[in-house]
Short mmCIF file of C-alpha atoms and ligand atoms in Angstrom, two decimals:
data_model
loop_
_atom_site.label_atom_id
_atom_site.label_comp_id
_atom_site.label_asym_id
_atom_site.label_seq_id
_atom_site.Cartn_x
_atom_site.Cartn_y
_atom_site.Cartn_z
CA UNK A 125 58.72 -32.19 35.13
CA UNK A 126 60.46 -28.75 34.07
CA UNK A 127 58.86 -27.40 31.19
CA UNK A 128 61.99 -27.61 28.88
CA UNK A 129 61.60 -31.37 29.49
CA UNK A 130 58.01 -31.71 28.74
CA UNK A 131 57.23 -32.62 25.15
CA UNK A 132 53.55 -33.19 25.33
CA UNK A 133 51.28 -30.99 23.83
CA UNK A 134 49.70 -28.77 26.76
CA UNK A 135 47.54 -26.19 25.44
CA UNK A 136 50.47 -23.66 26.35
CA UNK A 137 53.14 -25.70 24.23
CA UNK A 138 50.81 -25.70 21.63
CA UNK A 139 50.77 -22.52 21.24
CA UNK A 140 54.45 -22.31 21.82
CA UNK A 141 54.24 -25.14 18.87
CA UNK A 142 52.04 -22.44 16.63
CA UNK A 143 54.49 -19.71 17.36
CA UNK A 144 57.49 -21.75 16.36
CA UNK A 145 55.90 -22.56 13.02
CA UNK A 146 55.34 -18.88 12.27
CA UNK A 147 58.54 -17.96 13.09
CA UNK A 148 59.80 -20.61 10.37
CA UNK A 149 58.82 -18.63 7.63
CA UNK A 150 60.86 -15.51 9.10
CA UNK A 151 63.28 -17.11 9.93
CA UNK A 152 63.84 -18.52 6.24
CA UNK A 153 63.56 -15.23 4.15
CA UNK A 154 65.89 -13.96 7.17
CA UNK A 155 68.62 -15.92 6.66
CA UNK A 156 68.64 -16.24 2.92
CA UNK A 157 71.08 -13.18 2.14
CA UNK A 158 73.80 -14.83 4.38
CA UNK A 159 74.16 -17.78 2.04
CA UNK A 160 75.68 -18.20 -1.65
CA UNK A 161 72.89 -20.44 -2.55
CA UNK A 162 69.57 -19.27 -2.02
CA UNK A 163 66.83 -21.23 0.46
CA UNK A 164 64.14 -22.41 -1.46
CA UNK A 165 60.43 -21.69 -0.12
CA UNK A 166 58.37 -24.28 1.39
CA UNK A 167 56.49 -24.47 -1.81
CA UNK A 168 59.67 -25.52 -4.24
CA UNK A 169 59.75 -27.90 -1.33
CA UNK A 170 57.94 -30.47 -3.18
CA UNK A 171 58.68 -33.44 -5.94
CA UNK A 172 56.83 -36.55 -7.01
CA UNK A 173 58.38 -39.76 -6.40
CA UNK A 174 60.64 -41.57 -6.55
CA UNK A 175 62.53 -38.83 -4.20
CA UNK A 176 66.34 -39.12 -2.60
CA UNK A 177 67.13 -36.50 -0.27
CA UNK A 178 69.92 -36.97 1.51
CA UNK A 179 72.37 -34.96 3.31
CA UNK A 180 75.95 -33.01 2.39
CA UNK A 181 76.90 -32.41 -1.35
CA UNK A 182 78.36 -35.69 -1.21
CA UNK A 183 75.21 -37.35 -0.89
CA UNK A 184 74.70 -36.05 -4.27
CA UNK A 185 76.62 -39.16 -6.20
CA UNK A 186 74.77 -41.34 -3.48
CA UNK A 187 71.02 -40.85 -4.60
CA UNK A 188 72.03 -40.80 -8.01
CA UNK A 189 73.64 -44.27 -7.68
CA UNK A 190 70.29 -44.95 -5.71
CA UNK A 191 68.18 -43.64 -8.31
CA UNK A 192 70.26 -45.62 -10.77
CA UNK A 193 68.91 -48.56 -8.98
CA UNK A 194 65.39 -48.01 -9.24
CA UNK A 195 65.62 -47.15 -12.92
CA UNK A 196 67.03 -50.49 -13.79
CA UNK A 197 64.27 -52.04 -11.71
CA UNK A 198 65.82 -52.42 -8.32
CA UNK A 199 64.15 -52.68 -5.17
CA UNK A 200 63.81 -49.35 -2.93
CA UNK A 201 66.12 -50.84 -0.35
CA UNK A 202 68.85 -52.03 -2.83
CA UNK A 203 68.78 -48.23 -3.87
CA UNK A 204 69.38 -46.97 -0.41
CA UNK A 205 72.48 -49.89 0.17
CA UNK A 206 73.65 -49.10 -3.45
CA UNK A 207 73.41 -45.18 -2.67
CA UNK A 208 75.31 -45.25 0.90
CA UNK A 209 77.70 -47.69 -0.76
CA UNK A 210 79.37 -45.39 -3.54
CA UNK A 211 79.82 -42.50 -0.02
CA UNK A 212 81.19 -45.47 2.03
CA UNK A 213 83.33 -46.50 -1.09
CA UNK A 214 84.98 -43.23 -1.39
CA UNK A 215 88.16 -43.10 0.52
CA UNK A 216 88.36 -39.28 0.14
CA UNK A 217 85.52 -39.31 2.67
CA UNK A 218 86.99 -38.68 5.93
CA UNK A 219 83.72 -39.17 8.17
CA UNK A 220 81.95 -41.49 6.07
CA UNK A 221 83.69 -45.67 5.53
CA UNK A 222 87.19 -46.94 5.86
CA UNK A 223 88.34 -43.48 4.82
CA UNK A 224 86.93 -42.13 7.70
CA UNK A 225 89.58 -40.96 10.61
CA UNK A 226 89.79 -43.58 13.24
CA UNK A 227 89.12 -43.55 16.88
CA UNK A 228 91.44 -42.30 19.69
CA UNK A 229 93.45 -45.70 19.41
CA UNK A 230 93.57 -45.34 15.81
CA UNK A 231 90.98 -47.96 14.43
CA UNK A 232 87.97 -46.74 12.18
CA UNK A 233 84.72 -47.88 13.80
CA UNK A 234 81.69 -47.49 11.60
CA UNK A 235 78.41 -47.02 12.18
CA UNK A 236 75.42 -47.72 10.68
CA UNK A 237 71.68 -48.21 10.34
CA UNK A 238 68.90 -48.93 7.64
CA UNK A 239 64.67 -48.78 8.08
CA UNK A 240 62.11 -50.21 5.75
CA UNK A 241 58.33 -48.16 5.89
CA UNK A 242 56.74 -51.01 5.09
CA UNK A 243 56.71 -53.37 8.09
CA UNK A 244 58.38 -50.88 10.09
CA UNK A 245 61.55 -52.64 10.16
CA UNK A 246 65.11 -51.85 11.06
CA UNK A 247 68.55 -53.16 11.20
CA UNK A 248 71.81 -51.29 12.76
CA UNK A 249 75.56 -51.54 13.59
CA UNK A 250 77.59 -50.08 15.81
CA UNK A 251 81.63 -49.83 16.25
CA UNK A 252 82.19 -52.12 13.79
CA UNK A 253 85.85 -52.86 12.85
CA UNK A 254 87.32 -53.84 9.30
CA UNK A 255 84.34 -54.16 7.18
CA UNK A 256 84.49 -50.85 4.21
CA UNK A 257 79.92 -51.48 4.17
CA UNK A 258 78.20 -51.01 7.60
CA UNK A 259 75.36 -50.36 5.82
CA UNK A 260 74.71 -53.63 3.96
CA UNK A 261 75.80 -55.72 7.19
CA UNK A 262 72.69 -53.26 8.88
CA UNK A 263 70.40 -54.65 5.96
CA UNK A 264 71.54 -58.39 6.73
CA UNK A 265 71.02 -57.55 10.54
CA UNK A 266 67.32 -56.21 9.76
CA UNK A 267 66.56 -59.20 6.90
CA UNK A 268 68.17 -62.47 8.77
CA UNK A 269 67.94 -61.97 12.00
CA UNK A 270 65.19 -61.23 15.09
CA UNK A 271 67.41 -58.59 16.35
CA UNK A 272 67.82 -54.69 14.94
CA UNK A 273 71.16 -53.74 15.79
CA UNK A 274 74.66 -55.29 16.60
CA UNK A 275 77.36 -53.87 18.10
CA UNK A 276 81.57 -54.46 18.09
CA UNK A 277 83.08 -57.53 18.21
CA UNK A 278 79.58 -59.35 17.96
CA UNK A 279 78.68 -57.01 14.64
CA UNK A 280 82.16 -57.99 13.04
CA UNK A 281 81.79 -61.68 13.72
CA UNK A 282 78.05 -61.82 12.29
CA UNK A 283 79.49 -59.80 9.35
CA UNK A 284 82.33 -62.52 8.73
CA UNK A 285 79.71 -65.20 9.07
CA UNK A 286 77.53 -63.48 6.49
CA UNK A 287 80.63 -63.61 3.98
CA UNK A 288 81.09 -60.01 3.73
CA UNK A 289 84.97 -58.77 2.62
CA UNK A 290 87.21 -57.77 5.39
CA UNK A 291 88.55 -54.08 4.69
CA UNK A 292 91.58 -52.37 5.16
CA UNK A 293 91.14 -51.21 8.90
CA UNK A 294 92.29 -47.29 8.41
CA UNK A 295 93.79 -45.40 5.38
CA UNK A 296 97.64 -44.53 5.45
CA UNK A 297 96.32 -40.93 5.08
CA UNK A 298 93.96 -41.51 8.25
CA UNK A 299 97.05 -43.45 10.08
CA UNK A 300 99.87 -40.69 9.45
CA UNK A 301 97.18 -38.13 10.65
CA UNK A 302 96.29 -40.17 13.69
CA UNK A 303 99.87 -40.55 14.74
CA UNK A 304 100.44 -36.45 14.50
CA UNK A 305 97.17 -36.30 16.78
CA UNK A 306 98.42 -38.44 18.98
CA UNK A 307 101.74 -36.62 19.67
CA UNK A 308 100.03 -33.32 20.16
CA UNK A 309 97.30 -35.19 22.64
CA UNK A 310 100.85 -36.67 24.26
CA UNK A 311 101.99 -33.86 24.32
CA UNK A 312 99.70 -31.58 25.62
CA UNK A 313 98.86 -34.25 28.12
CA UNK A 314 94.96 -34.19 26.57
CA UNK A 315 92.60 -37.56 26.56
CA UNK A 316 89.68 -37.66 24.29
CA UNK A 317 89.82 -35.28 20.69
CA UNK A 318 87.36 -32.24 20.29
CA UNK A 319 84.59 -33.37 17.60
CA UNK A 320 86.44 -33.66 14.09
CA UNK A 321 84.47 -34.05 11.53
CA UNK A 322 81.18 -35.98 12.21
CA UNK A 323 79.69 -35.72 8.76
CA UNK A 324 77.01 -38.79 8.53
CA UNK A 325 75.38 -39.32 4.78
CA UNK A 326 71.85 -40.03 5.78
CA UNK A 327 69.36 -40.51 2.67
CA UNK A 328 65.72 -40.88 2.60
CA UNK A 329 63.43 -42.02 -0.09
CA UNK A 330 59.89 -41.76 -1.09
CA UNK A 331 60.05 -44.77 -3.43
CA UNK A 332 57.74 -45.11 -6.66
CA UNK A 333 55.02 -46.93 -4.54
CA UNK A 334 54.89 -44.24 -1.90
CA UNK A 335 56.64 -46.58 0.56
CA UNK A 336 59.29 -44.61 2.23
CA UNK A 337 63.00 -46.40 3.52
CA UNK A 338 66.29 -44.52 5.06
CA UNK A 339 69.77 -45.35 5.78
CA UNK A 340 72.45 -43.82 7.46
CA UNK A 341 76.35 -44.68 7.91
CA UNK A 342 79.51 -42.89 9.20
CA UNK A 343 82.69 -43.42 10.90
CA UNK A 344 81.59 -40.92 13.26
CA UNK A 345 83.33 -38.47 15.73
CA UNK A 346 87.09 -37.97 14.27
CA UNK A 347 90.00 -39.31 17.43
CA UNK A 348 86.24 -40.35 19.71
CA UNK A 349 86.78 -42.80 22.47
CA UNK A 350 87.08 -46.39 21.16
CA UNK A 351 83.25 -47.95 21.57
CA UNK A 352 82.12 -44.63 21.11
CA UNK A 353 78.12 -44.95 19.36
CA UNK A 354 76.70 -41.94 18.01
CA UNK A 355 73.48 -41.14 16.50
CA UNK A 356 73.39 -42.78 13.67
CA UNK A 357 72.90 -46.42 14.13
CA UNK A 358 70.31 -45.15 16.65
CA UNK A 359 66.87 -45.52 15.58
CA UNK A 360 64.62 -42.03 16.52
CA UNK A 361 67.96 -40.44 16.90
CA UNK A 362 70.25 -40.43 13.01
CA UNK A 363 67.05 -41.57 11.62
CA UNK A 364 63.71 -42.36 11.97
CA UNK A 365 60.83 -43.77 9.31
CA UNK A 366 57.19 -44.01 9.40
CA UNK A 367 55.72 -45.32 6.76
CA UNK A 368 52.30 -43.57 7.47
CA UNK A 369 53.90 -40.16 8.29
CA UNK A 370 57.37 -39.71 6.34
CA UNK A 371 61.31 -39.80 6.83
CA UNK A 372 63.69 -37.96 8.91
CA UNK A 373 67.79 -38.18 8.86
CA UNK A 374 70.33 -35.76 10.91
CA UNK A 375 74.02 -35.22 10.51
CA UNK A 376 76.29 -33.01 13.47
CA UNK A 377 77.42 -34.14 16.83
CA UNK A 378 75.87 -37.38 17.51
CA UNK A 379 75.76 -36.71 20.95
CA UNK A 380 73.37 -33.40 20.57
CA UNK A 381 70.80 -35.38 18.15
CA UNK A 382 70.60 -38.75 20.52
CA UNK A 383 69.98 -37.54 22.92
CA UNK A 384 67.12 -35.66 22.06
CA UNK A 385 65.17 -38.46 19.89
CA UNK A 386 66.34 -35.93 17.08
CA UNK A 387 65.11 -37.82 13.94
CA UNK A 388 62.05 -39.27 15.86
CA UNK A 389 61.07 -35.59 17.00
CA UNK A 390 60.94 -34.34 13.51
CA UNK A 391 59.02 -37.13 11.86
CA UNK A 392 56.25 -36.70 15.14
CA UNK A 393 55.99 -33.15 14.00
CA UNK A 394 55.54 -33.66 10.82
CA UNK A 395 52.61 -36.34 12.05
CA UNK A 396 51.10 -33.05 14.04
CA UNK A 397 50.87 -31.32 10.08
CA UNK A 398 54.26 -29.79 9.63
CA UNK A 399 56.07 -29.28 6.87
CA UNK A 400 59.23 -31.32 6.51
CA UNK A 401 61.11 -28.08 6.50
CA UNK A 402 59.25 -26.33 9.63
CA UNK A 403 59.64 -29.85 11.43
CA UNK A 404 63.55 -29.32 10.76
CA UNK A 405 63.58 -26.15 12.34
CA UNK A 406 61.20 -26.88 15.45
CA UNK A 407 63.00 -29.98 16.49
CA UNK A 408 66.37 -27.93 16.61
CA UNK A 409 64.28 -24.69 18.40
CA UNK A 410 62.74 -27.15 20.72
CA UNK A 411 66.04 -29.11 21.08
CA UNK A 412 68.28 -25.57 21.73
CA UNK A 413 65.49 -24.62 24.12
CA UNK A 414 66.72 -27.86 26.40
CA UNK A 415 70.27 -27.45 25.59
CA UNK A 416 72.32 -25.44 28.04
CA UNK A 417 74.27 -24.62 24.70
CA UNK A 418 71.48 -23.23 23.06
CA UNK A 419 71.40 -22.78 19.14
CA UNK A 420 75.71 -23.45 19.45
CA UNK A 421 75.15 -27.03 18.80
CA UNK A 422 76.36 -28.76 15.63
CA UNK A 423 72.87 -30.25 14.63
CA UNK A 424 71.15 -30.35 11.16
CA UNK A 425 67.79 -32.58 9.98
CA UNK A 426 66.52 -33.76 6.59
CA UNK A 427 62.86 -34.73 6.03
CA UNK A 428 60.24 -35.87 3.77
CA UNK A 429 56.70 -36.96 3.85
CA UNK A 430 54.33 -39.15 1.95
CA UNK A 431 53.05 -35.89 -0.22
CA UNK A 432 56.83 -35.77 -1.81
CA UNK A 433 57.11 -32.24 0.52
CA UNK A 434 60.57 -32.33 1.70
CA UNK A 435 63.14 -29.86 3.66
CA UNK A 436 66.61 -29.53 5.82
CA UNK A 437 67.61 -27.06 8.28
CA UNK A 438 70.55 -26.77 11.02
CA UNK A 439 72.17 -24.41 13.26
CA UNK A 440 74.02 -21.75 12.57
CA UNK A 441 74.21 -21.14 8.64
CA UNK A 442 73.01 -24.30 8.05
CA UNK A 443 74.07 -26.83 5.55
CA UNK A 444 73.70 -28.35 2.07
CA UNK A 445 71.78 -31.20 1.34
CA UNK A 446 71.26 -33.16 -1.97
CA UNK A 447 67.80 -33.65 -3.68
CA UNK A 448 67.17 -36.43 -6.79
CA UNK A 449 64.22 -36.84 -8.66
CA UNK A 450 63.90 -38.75 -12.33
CA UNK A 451 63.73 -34.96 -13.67
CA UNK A 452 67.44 -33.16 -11.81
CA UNK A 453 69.86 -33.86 -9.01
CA UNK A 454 70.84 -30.86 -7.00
CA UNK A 455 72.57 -29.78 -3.50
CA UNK A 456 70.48 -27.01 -1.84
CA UNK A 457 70.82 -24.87 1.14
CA UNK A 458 69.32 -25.20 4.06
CA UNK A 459 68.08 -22.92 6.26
CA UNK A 460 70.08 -22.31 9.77
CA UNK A 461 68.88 -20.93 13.15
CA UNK A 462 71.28 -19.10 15.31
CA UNK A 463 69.94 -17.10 18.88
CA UNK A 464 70.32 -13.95 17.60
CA UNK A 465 68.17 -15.30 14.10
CA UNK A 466 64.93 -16.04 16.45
CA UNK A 467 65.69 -14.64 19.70
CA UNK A 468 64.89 -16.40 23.08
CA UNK A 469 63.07 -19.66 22.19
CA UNK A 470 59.28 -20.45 23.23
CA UNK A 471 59.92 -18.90 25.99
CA UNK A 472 61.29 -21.64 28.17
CA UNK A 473 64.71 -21.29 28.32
CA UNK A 474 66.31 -19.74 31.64
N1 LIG B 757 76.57 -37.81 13.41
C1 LIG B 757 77.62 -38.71 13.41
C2 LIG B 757 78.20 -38.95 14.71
O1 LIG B 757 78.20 -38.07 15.56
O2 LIG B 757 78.72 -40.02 14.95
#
C-alpha cells in the first residue's frame, strides 16, 4: 500500500501524527491576522452542556431553535430535527431545502442524514424530490424502519407513506436561475456545472445527559448531475457520532470529504486524544496529503467531544461556524490551512 494510503498507525505515522498536532498550534496563531474575527485558542474551546455547534453563520438560528427545544423539555433529537428544520425552512438558503438550486435538469434533490450516540443509530436520505424536510424523513428512516438510509424514488414514496407534506419542487428564484444556466451550458456546449454552492448545515450536540446526536441536510452541489449523492447523507463521511468518543460534521465539496471517511477520520482522532480542533486540522492535512489537489480542496470539519471541548477548521481561510450554549450563541472563525500555511505535509506527498 503507498504510504499516502495507509492510515494505520506505524510507528513512523505516528510520529508524522505527533508532528501534525504540533504544527496545529502554529498554524492557528499563524493564520489569525488574516481573518476579521479572531481564532479562539484551544482552551476557549470548551463549554458545558447542553452544546450546538454547527456549521456556517446560518446555523446560528438553527441551534438556537434546537436549544429552544431542550429548554422547553424536548428530547435531544427533536432539537437537532427542530434546529435543521428552521435552515431547511428558509427559502433564502440556496444550498440548504427547497430553496436550494436544483440539479442539472432543474429539480432540487435533498439530502440528508441524522445519528443518535446512544444506540449508535442512524437514518439517511438521498436525492429526494418534493419534500421541504429531508431531515425528519432521515429520523423516520432511523426510528421505523431496519434500514439507515433511502434513496430517490424509494425515499419519496416512504416519505408520502409516512404522511409528510409534499413541497414545492424548486423556487421561481432557483427556476429563472436554472434556465439562464442552462442557456450558457447550451451554449457553450458544457455538460455537468462547476461546484455552486455546496453549503451543508451540519449540527452536533452534546446534550444535557452527555449523550451526543448530529444531523446534517443540504440540497447539495448547485446544477450536479441528477442522482448525484454527496457527503452528507453518508455516514463517516458529512457526519459521524460516537457516543463514547464525540461528534464530527463537514461542509465543502462532498466529493473531497466522502471520499476520504472525512467525518469518521476526525472523530477516530479525536478517540487517539485530540482535540476537536487539532482533529479538524489533521484530517484535512492527512486528507490534502492524499489529494493530488493538495490543501486547494473546498473542505471544512466541526467537532466536539464528551468533555464539551469543541473546534472547526477548513482550507484555505477557513470558515465560520456557530456555537450555542444556555449562557451565548455566537459564529466563530475557524482556523484554515493552505500549502504555503504548513508547508509540504508529513512528508508523504510526491
Ligand atoms: N457538502 C454538500 C455536498 O457536497 O453535497
Amino acid at each position: 500500500m503507498a504510504p499516502e494510503n495507509d492510515w494505520r498507525m506505524t510507528p513512523m505515522s505516528r510520529r508524522r501524527f505527533l508532528r501534525g498536532s504540533a504544527l496545529s498550534a502554529a498554524t492557528v496563531g499563524a493564520t489569525t491576522s488574516l481573518r476579521s474575527a479572531p481564532v479562539l485558542s484551544l482552551q476557549q474551546l470548551s463549554a458545558s452542556a447542553p452544546l450546538f455547534v454547527s456549521t456556517w453563520p446560518f446555523g446560528k438560528p438553527a441551534n438556537e431553535a434546537g436549544m429552544a427545544v431542550l429548554t422547553a423539555g424536548g428530547l435531544p433529537l427533536d432539537a437537532i430535527e427542530r434546529g435543521i428544520g428552521v435552515t431547511e425552512s428558509d427559502t433564502t438558503n440556496s444550498s440548504v431545502g427547497l430553496g436550494g438550486i436544483p440539479n442539472a435538469e432543474g429539480v432540487v434533490q435533498l439530502d440528508a442524514c441524522i445519528m443518535s450516540g446512544p444506540g449508535h443509530r442512524a437514518g439517511s436520505v438521498a436525492a429526494l424530490e418534493g419534500y421541504a424536510h429531508p431531515i425528519a424523513i432521515a429520523r423516520r428512516v432511523m426510528e421505523t424502519t431496519r434500514h439507515v438510509m433511502l434513496v430517490g424514488e424509494g425515499a419519496g414514496k416512504f416519505a408520502e407513506h409516512q404522511g409528510f407534506e409534499r413541497g414545492s419542487v424548486v423556487s421561481a428564484k432557483q427556476k429563472a436561475a436554472w434556465k439562464m444556466w442552462r442557456k450558457e451550458q447550451q451554449q457553450a456546449s458544457r455538460g455537468e456545472g462547476k461546484p455552486k454552492n455546496h453549503d451543508t448545515i451540519a449540527m452536533i450536540l452534546l446534550a444535557p445527559d452527555g449523550n451526543i446526536y448530529g444531523g446534517s441536510s443540504t440540497s447539495g452541489w448547485g446544477y450536479k448531475l441528477a442522482g448525484r449523492v454527496g457527503d452528507s447523507p453518508i455516514i463517516g463521511g458529512g457526519l459521524y457520532v460516537s457516543n463514547k468518543v464525540g461528534a464530527a460534521g463537514a461542509t465543502g465539496i462532498g466529493e473531497n470529504v466522502m471520499r476520504y471517511c472525512g467525518s469518521f477520520l476526525v472523530v477516530e482522532l479525536m478517540r487517539q486524544g485530540m482535540h476537536p480542533q487539532e482533529a479538524c486540522l489533521e484530517t484535512i492535512r492527512q486528507i490534502a496529503a492524499m489529494d493530488p489537489k493538495g490543501f486547494d480542496l473546498s473542505i471544512n470539519f466541526i467537532a466536539l467531544d464528551r468533555s464539551g471541548r469543541f473546534g472547526a477548521a477548513g482550507t484555505g481561510q477557513g470558515f465560520e461556524y456557530s456555537v450555542t450554549t444556555r449562557e451565548s450563541s455566537r459564529v466563530l472563525q475557524s482556523p484554515g490551512l493552505t500549502s504555503t500555511d504548513i508547508g509540504p505535509v508529513g512528508g508523504n506527498r510526491k
